[in-house]
C-alpha angles and dihedrals in degrees: 000000000000127000093232094066126048120246092245094059093043091052090050093051093044094053092044087056097050099034095107092056099032100100094045092048093047093055095037097048093045094042087238094298091122090069091061091046091056091049090055091051091049090051091052092048093047092057086073094047099224116201096200123027134188120207108201120203086010094173107183091352099255093142094044090051091049090053093045089058088062102040141029094215121116121271129193119201122196131187138164093227117079089189090062092044092052090057089047093052091053090053092049092053092050090050094043089238098119092104095051097041120048119192124200138167112252142143113256090215094052105038115194095223136100123253120278098015108128133060091204138016121196135185129187118195092335112099094073087062093058113116089214110025097192093048090053092048091048091050092052089049090051095056094045119096116241106281091020120144131241117199121185125186112194141155115263136182120263112230105194132081128280098011091057093055095043091047093050092050093048094046095046101042117008101041097048091047095050092041092053092044095053103031097037087220112125096196107039100074093037088054091053098066090038092054092046090050092054096043116108099235131178117011091356090064092045088055088056090051091051093049090051095056105269124130137188085043119179143162133220114197116213134202096005092315099308088125136012135203112215121194132189139160134225112246 
């Protein structure tokens, strides 16, 4: 990231550049574990039977598709990267889900929706890319109905030996090398470990949720702490 361009614009350009390889890299670099993580998030969301769901930073719509396989209710997915959305739209057409899931370009920190619209808002691997984390969390709170649920799946940092050491080695050396080799983008998979390292995970993220108006906040650590699902509810 350079000082001359804001994080938001750099993230948009970066994901436009790697969109065509994004799904393959996600599953390859995580050995497919990310698919199971999304299924766990969907299960947690579905317990509350939302009738209208917003998927923020939807990317190529993997999370929205996972939810659509479990419910017939409408889903809106938004992302700042049109390149990612174009791939997502192709996937929706092939799966005949383009009527249930609507994708549109939008800024996660300035959502183009009225107050109190959605029963649930979900994000997978997107909040660490927000330029202003609290603004993004507050916007998602704004569009939630009272009592509505926020579910966030994000990378976190393992804390126990030897997973912590193996994870740090993989994230710092192996993942950036493979990411660059396959995507041909020098910055994208260097940015990933950097952004995870700077992200306020665990209790620090729950504190952000609380300060942005959520309550009953909790975390569920996955795969020895490599990822975490955070949930909270609008008061």
